XYZ file of C-alpha atoms in Angstrom:
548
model
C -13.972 14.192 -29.940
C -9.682 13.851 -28.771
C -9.684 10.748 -30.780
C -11.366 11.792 -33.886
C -9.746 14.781 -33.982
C -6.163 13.431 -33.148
C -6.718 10.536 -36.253
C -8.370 12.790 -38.615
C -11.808 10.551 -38.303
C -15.021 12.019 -38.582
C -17.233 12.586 -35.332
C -19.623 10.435 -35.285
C -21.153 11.226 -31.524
C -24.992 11.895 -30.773
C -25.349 15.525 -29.229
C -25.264 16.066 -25.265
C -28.727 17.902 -23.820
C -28.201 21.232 -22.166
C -30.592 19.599 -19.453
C -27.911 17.046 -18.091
C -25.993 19.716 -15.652
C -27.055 20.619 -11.931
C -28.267 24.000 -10.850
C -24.669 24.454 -9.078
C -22.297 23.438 -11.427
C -19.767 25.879 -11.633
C -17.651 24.797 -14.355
C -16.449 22.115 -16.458
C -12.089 21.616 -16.649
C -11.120 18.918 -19.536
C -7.847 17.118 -19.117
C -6.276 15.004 -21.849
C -3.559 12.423 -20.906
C -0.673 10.534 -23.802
C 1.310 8.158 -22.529
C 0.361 8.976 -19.193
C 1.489 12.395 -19.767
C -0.739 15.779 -19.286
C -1.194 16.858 -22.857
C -3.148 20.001 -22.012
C -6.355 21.127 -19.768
C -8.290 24.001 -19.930
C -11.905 25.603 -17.665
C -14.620 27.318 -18.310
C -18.138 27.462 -17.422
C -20.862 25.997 -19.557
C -24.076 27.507 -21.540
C -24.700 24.813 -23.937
C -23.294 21.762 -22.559
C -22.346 19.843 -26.297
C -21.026 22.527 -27.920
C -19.054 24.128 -25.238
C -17.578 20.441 -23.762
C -16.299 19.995 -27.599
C -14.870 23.931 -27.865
C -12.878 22.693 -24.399
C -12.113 19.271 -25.885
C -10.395 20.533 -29.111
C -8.757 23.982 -26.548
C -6.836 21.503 -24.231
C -5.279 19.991 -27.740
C -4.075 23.058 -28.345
C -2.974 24.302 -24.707
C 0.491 25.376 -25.485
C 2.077 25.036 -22.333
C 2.011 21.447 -22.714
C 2.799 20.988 -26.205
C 6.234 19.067 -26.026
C 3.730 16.030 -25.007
C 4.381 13.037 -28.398
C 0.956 12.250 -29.959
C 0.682 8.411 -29.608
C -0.552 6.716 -32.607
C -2.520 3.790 -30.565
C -5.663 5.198 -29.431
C -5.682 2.997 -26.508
C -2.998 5.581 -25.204
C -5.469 8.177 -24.816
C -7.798 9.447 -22.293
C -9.493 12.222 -21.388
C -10.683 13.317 -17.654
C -13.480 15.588 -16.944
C -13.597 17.431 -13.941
C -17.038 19.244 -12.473
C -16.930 21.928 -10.047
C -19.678 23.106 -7.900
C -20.926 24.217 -4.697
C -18.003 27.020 -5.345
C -16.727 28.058 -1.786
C -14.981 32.175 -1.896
C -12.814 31.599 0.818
C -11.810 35.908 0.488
C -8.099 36.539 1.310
C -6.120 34.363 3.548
C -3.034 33.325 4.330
C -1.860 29.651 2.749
C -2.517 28.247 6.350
C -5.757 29.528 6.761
C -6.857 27.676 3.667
C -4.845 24.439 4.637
C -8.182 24.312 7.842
C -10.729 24.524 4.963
C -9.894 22.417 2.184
C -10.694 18.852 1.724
C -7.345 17.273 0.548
C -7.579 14.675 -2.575
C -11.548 16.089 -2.912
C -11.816 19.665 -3.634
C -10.265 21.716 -6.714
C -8.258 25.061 -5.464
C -8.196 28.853 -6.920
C -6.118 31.397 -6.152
C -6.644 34.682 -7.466
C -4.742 38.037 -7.577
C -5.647 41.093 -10.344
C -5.696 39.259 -13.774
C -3.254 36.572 -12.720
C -5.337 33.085 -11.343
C -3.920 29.505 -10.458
C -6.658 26.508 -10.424
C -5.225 22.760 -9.286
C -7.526 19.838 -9.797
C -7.149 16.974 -6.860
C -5.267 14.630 -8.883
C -2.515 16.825 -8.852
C -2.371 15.597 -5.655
C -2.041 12.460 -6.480
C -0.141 12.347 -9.089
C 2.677 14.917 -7.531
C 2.658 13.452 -4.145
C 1.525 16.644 -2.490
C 0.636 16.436 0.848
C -1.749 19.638 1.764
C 0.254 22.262 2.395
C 2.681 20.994 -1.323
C -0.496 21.471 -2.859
C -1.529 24.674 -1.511
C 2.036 26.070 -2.340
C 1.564 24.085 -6.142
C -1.831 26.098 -6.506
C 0.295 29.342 -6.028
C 3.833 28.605 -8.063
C 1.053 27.419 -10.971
C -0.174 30.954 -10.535
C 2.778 33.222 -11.427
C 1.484 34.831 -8.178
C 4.538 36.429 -6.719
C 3.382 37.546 -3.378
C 0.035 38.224 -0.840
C -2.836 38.895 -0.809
C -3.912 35.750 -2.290
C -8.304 35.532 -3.177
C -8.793 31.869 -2.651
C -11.937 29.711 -4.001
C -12.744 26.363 -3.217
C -14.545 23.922 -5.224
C -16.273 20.524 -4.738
C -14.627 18.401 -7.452
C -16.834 14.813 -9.443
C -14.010 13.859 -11.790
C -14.780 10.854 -14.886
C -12.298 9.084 -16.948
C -12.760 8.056 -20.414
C -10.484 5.924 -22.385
C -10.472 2.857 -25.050
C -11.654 0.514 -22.391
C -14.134 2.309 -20.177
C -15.516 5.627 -18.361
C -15.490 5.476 -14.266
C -15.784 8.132 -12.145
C -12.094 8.951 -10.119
C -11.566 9.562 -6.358
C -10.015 13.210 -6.388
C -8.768 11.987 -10.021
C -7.177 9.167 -9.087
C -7.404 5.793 -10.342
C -6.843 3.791 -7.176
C -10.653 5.195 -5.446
C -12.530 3.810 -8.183
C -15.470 1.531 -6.838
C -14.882 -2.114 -8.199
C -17.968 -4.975 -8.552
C -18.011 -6.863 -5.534
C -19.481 -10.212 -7.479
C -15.740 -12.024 -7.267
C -15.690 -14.652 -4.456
C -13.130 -14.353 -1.934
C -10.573 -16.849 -3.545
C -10.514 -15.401 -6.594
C -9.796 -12.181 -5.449
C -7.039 -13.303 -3.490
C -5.335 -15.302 -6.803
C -5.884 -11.670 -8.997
C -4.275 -9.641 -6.567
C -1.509 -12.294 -5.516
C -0.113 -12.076 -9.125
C -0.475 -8.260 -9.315
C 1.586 -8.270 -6.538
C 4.232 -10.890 -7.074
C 4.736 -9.288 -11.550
C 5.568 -6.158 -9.423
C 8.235 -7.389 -6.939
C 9.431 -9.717 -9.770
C 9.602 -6.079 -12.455
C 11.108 -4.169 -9.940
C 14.014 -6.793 -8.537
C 17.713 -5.744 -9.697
C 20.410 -8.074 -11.131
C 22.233 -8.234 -8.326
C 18.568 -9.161 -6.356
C 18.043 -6.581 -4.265
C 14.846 -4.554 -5.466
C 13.903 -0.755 -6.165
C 12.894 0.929 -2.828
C 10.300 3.699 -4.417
C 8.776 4.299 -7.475
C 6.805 7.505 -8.752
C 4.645 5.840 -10.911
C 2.584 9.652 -13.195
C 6.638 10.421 -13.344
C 8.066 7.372 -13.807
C 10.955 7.553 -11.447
C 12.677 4.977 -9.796
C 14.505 5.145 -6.719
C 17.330 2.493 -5.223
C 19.067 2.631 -2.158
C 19.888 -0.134 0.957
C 17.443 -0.197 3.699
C 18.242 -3.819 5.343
C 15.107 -4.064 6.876
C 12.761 -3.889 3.507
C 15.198 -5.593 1.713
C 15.116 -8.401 3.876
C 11.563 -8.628 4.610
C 11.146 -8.622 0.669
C 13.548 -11.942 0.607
C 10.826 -13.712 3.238
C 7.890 -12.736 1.183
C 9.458 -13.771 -2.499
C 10.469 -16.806 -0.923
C 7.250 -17.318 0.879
C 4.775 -16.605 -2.105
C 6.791 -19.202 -4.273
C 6.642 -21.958 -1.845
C 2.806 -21.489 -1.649
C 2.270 -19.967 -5.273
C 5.171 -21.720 -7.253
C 6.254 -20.513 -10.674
C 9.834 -20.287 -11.967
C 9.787 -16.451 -12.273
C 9.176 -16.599 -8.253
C 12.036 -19.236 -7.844
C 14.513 -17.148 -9.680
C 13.453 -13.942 -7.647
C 13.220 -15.860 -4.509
C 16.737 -17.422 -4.866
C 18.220 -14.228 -6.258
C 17.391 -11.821 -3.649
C 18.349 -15.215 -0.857
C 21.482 -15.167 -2.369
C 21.837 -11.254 -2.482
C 21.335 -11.116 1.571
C 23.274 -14.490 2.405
C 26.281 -12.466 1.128
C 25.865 -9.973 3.371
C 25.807 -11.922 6.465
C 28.637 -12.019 9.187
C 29.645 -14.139 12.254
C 31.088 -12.913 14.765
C 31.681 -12.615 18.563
C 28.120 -11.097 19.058
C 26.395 -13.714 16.639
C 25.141 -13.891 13.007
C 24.577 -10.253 11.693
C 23.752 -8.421 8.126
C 26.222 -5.702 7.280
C 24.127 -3.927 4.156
C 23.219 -0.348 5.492
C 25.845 1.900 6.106
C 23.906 4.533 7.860
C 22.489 2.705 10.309
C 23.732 -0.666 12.703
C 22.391 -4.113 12.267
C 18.764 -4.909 13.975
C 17.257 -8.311 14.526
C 14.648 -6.753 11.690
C 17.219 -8.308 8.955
C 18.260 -10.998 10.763
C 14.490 -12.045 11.535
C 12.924 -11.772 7.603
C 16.133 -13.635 7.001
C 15.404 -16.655 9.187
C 11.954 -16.597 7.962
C 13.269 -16.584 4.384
C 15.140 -19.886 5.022
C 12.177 -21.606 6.737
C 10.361 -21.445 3.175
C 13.125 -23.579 1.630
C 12.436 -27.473 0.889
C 14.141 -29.522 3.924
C 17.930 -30.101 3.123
C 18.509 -27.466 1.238
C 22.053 -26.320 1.932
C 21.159 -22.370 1.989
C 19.050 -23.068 4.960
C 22.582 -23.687 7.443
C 22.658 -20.519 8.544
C 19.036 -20.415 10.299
C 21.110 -22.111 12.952
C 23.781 -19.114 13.911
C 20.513 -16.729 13.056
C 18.487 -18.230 15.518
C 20.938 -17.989 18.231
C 21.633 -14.579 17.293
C 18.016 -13.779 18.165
C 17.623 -15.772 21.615
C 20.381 -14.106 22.739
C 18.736 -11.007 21.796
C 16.163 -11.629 25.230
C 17.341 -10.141 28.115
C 16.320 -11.353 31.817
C 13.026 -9.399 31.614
C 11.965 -10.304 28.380
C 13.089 -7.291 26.862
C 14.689 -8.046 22.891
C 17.312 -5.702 22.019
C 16.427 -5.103 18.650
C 20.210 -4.090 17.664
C 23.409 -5.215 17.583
C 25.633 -4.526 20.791
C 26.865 -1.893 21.488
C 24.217 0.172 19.527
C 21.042 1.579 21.851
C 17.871 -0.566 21.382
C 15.378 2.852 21.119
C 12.010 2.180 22.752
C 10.552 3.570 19.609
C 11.401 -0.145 17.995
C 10.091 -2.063 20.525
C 7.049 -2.318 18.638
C 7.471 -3.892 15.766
C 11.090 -5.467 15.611
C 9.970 -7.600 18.664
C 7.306 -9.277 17.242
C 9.368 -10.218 14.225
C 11.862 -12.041 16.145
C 9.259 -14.206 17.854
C 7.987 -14.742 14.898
C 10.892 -15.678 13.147
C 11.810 -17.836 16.410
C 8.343 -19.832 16.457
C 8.539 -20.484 12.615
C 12.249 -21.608 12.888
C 11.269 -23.983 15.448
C 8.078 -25.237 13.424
C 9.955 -25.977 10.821
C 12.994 -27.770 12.603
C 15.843 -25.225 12.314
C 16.114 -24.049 15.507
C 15.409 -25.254 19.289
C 13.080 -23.792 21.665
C 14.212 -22.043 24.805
C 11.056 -21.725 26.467
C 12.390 -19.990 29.541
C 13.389 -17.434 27.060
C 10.104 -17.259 25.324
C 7.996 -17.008 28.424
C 9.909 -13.937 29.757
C 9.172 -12.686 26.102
C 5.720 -13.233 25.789
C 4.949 -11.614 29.554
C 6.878 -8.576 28.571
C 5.253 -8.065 25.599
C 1.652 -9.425 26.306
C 2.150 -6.578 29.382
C 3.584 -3.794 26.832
C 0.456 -4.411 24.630
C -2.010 -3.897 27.274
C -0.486 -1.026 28.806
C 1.341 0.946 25.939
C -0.511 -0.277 23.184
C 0.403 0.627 19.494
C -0.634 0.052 15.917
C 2.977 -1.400 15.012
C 2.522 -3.874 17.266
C -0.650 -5.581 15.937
C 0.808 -7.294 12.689
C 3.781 -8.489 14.317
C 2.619 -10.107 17.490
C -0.991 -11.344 15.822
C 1.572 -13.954 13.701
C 4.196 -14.475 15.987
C 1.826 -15.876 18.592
C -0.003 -17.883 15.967
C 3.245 -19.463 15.033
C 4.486 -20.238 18.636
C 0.890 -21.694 19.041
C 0.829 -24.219 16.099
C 4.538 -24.888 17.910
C 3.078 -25.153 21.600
C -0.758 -25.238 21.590
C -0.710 -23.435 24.464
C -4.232 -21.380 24.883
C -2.373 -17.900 26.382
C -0.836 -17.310 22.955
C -4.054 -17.888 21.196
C -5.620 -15.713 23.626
C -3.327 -12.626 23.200
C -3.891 -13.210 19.244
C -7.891 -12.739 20.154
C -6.926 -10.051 22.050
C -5.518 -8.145 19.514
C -7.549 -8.673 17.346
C -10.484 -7.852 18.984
C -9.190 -4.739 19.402
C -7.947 -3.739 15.893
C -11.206 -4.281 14.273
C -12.371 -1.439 16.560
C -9.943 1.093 13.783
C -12.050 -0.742 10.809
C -13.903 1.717 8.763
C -17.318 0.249 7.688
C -17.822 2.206 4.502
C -14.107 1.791 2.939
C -13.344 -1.929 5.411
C -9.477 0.047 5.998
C -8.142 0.569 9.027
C -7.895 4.144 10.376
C -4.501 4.516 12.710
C -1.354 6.658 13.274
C 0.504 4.661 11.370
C 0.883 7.003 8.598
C -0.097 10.549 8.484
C -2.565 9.824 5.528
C -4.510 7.027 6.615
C -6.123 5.372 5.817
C -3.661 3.646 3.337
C -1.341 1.196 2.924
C -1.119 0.333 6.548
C -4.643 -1.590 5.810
C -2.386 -4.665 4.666
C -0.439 -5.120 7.581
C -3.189 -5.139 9.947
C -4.539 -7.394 7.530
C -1.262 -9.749 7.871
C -2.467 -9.819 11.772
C -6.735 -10.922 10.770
C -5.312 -13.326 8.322
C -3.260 -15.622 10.697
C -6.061 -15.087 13.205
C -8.975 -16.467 10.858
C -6.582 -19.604 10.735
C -5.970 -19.927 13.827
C -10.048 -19.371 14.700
C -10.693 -22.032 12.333
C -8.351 -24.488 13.576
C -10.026 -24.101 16.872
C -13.617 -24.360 15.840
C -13.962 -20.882 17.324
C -16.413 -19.799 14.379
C -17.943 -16.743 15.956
C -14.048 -15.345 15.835
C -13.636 -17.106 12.335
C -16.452 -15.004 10.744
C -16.300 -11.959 12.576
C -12.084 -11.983 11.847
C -12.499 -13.418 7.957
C -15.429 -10.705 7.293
C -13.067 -8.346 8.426
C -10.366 -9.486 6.391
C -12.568 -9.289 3.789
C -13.881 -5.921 3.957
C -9.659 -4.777 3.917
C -9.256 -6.798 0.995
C -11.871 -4.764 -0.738
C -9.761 -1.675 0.066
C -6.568 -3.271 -1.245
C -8.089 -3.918 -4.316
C -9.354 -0.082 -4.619
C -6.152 0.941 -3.839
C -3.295 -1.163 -5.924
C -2.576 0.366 -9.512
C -4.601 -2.250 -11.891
C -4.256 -3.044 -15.903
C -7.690 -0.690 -16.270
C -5.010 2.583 -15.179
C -3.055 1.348 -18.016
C -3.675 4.635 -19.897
C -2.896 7.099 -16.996
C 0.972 5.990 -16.702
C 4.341 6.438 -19.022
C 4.859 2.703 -18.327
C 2.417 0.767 -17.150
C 4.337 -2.896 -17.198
C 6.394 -1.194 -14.176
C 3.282 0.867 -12.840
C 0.380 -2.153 -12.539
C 0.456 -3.828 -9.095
C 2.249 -1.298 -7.157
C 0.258 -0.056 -3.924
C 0.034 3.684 -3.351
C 0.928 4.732 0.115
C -3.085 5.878 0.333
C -5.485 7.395 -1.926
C -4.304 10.898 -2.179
C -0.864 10.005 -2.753
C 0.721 7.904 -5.581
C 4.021 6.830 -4.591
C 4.538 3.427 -4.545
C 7.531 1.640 -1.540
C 8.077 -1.785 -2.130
C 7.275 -2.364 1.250
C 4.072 -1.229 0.787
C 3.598 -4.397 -2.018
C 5.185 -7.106 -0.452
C 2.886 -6.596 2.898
C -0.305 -6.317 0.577
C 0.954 -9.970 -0.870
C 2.250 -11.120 2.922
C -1.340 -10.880 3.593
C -2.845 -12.242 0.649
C -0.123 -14.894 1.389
C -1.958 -15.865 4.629
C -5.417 -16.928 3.353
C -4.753 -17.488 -0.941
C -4.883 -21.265 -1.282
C -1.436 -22.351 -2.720
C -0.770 -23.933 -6.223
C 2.845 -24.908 -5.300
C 4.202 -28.382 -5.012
C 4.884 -28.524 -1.607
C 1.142 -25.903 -1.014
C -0.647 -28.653 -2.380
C 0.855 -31.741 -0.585
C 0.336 -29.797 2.783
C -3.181 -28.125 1.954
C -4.947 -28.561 5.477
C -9.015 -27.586 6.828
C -7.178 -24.474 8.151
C -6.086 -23.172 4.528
C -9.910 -24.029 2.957
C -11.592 -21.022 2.096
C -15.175 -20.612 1.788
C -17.061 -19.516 -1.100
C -18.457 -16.770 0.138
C -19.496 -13.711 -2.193
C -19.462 -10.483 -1.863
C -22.427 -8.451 -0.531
């Protein structure tokens, strides 16, 4: 009907039956999106289902408040959103808090009512504004014109489809990320699609000068830059990382660009080899670490790699006579609230280093390490730890074979998959208020390097239990990154597609939250690289397996 009516074609549809709606329908609300844009959206309950969806259809068109919204002349940039509300909940007057214990965030359509003045939000506005529960609750009354209390609330159970050129799919609280994907692709090539989602992304979103945009609002189309050291750098190790397993020239040129862009940065001095990029805060071992690894992924000889050997130092020295890593430069405080992550990237920075040849173990060093943190897992255990430690200890064991490492691995990872959800395969935590989210593909960093590590020790009970794991996350990842099927719900999808939301409810996109969803693609996506192919071993051989 939008379509026709926009291009001046005649309709051409066959008639709905009034015989289609449930008992409890409540109403129907009809939003139309241009260029990713709200052109208008109007509500109202149904008698005859065909004639009253087309009087809606044609009404949004007209909704004046959106009007300034361009008419696109391709078709494909068109779609049109249909929400259903039932089960209709009168929540009577409240107070904005007491509604925040009732409603069903991302799910349920809100109403506030006062006199002749009403407000209605659909659940996409929570996605699409980054509302957390109480933004949308406050949204629901600004989109009133409600000045003050009482506020009449009514709650609503929201099924929301999307129609455009390509398709109609049912939404998760209207948006595109929750939609339920066919489960028919085998594991590997899953792991190629999303691998070059993720690396166009990175590659779109890199600067000249290398560094990349830190956050992008992908329904408004905002980008956001600033320095934090720590994503910047970690983004270095994973472009480099992806295009010494993946290859490509447009991975090369990001890889070396953003290498370059960090190598600048770096100082020597009395206290070791340091990054100065972040103003606001001092230099951690975080940068220095994802730097390190960054130069283990170049080809042997390659000048750029020189100062692994001033970075490495600068991290053993960071180990202190219990084992302890101060995770920032002297004199600055090393909080205990980073003793769970930044930790486990300097071992693992360490073990690859020495894999790789560029630095020299100090195993006195790394045994007061691994106790200290082997005892701090056991005793204050924490999410942030998992990732971090799960491939640091698979490093230092491909570097020592020594069974304790693979054995806190296992241990971890026994106990992460305990957080798995069984329905959605992410990982519940609180790792992020949200959850679950985007915190699914660092845990999934962990399971990867652990199904390797299984495999290489013909543990296969661990290797199936860890990989069908993995593979239920993966699932999730794929529900949850922004694919070329959303094309139609964003202002510009070329800089949109591939980004990862930080969950389901919420559409803005870190780059952090990308280059861990490709660090753990990274760990089990065969390689197509030159040097990926010369070293493909039985631990990188993926099975066939299909989805069930």
């Amino acid at each position: 009907v939008v379509v026709s009516h926009l291009l001046g074609h005649k309709e051409a549809i066959p008639a709905l039956a009034d015989g289609l709606l449930p008992d409890d329908l409540d109403s129907l609300c009809v939003s139309i999106h241009m260029n990713g844009d709200v052109r208008g959206c109007t509500r109202s309950g149904i008698k005859r289902l065909d004639q009253d969806l087309r009087k809606l259809s044609l009404a949004a068109l007209e909704d004046a408040r959106l009007a300034e919204v361009a008419v696109p002349d391709d078709p494909n940039r068109v779609a049109v959103s249909v929400a259903l509300l039932y089960h209709p909940l009168d929540l009577g007057v409240c107070s904005p808090r007491e509604v925040a214990l009732h409603l069903r965030h991302g799910q349920q359509a809100l109403l506030v009512q006062q006199g002749r003045r009403a407000g209605l939000l659909l659940p996409f506005v929570a996605v699409t504004h980054n509302l957390d529960r109480s933004g949308f609750i406050r949204e629901t009354i600004k989109n009133s014109g409600i000045p003050r209390p009482p506020y009449h609330w009514h709650l609503f159970d929201c099924s929301t489809w999307l129609a455009d050129e390509d398709s109609v799919r049912r939404l998760g609280g209207g948006s595109p990320a929750a939609v339920t994907l066919a489960r028919s692709s085998s594991l590997e090539e899953r792991l190629r699609r999303l691998a070059k989602l993720y690396q166009s992304y990175l590659i779109r979103h890199q600067r000249d000068d290398g560094s990349l945009f830190l956050r992008y609002e992908p329904f408004r189309n905002r980008l956001y830059y600033g320095v934090d050291a720590p994503k910047l750098a970690h983004a270095a190790w994973v472009l480099a990382r992806a295009h010494k397993q993946l290859g490509g020239r447009a991975l090369q040129q990001a890889s070396s660009k953003i290498i370059a862009y960090h190598l600048s940065a770096l100082r020597k001095g009395a206290q070791g080899c340091w990054l100065e990029e972040d103003d606001d805060h001092p230099p951690s071992v975080a940068e220095v670490s994802f730097l390190l690894l960054a130069l283990c992924q170049l080809p042997g000889g390659d000048p750029r790699g020189t100062p692994a050997v001033g970075l490495s130092a600068t991290l053993w020295a960071s180990i202190d006579g219990h084992g302890r890593i101060s995770t920032h430069r002297p004199p600055a405080e090393s909080p205990d609230a980073f003793q769970d992550s930044l930790p486990g990237q300097a071992l693992l920075a360490l073990g690859s280093a020495c894999e790789v040849g560029l630095a020299e173990e100090q195993k006195d060093r790394l045994s007061r390490a691994f106790r200290y943190y082997r005892h701090r897992f056991r005793h204050k255990r924490a999410f942030g730890q998992v990732s971090w430690l799960m491939q640091a200890f698979s490093a230092w064991w491909r570097v020592r074979r020594e069974p304790q490492f693979a054995a806190l691995v296992f241990e971890i990872g026994d106990w992460i998959l305990e957080y798995q959800q069984e329905k959605t395969g992410a990982f519940i935590n609180d790792h992020q208020p949200d959850t679950p989210g985007y915190t699914t593909a660092l845990y999934l960093e962990g399971l990867g390097a652990a199904v390797k590590l299984a495999t290489t020790l013909g543990d296969q009970q661990r290797h199936q239990r860890y990989l069908a794991a993995y593979t239920r996350g993966l699932l999730f990842l794929d529900h949850l990154v922004f694919q070329p099927r959303d094309a139609s719900l964003f202002s510009d999808p070329e800089f949109a597609v591939g980004g990862v939301p930080q969950s389901l409810y919420r559409s803005e996109v870190r780059i952090d939250f990308v280059q861990h969803a490709l660090s753990a693609i990274l760990e089990l996506c065969p390689g197509s690289g030159p040097r990926a192919r010369r070293n493909t071993g039985r631990a990188s051989r993926l099975p066939r397996t299909r989805w069930r």
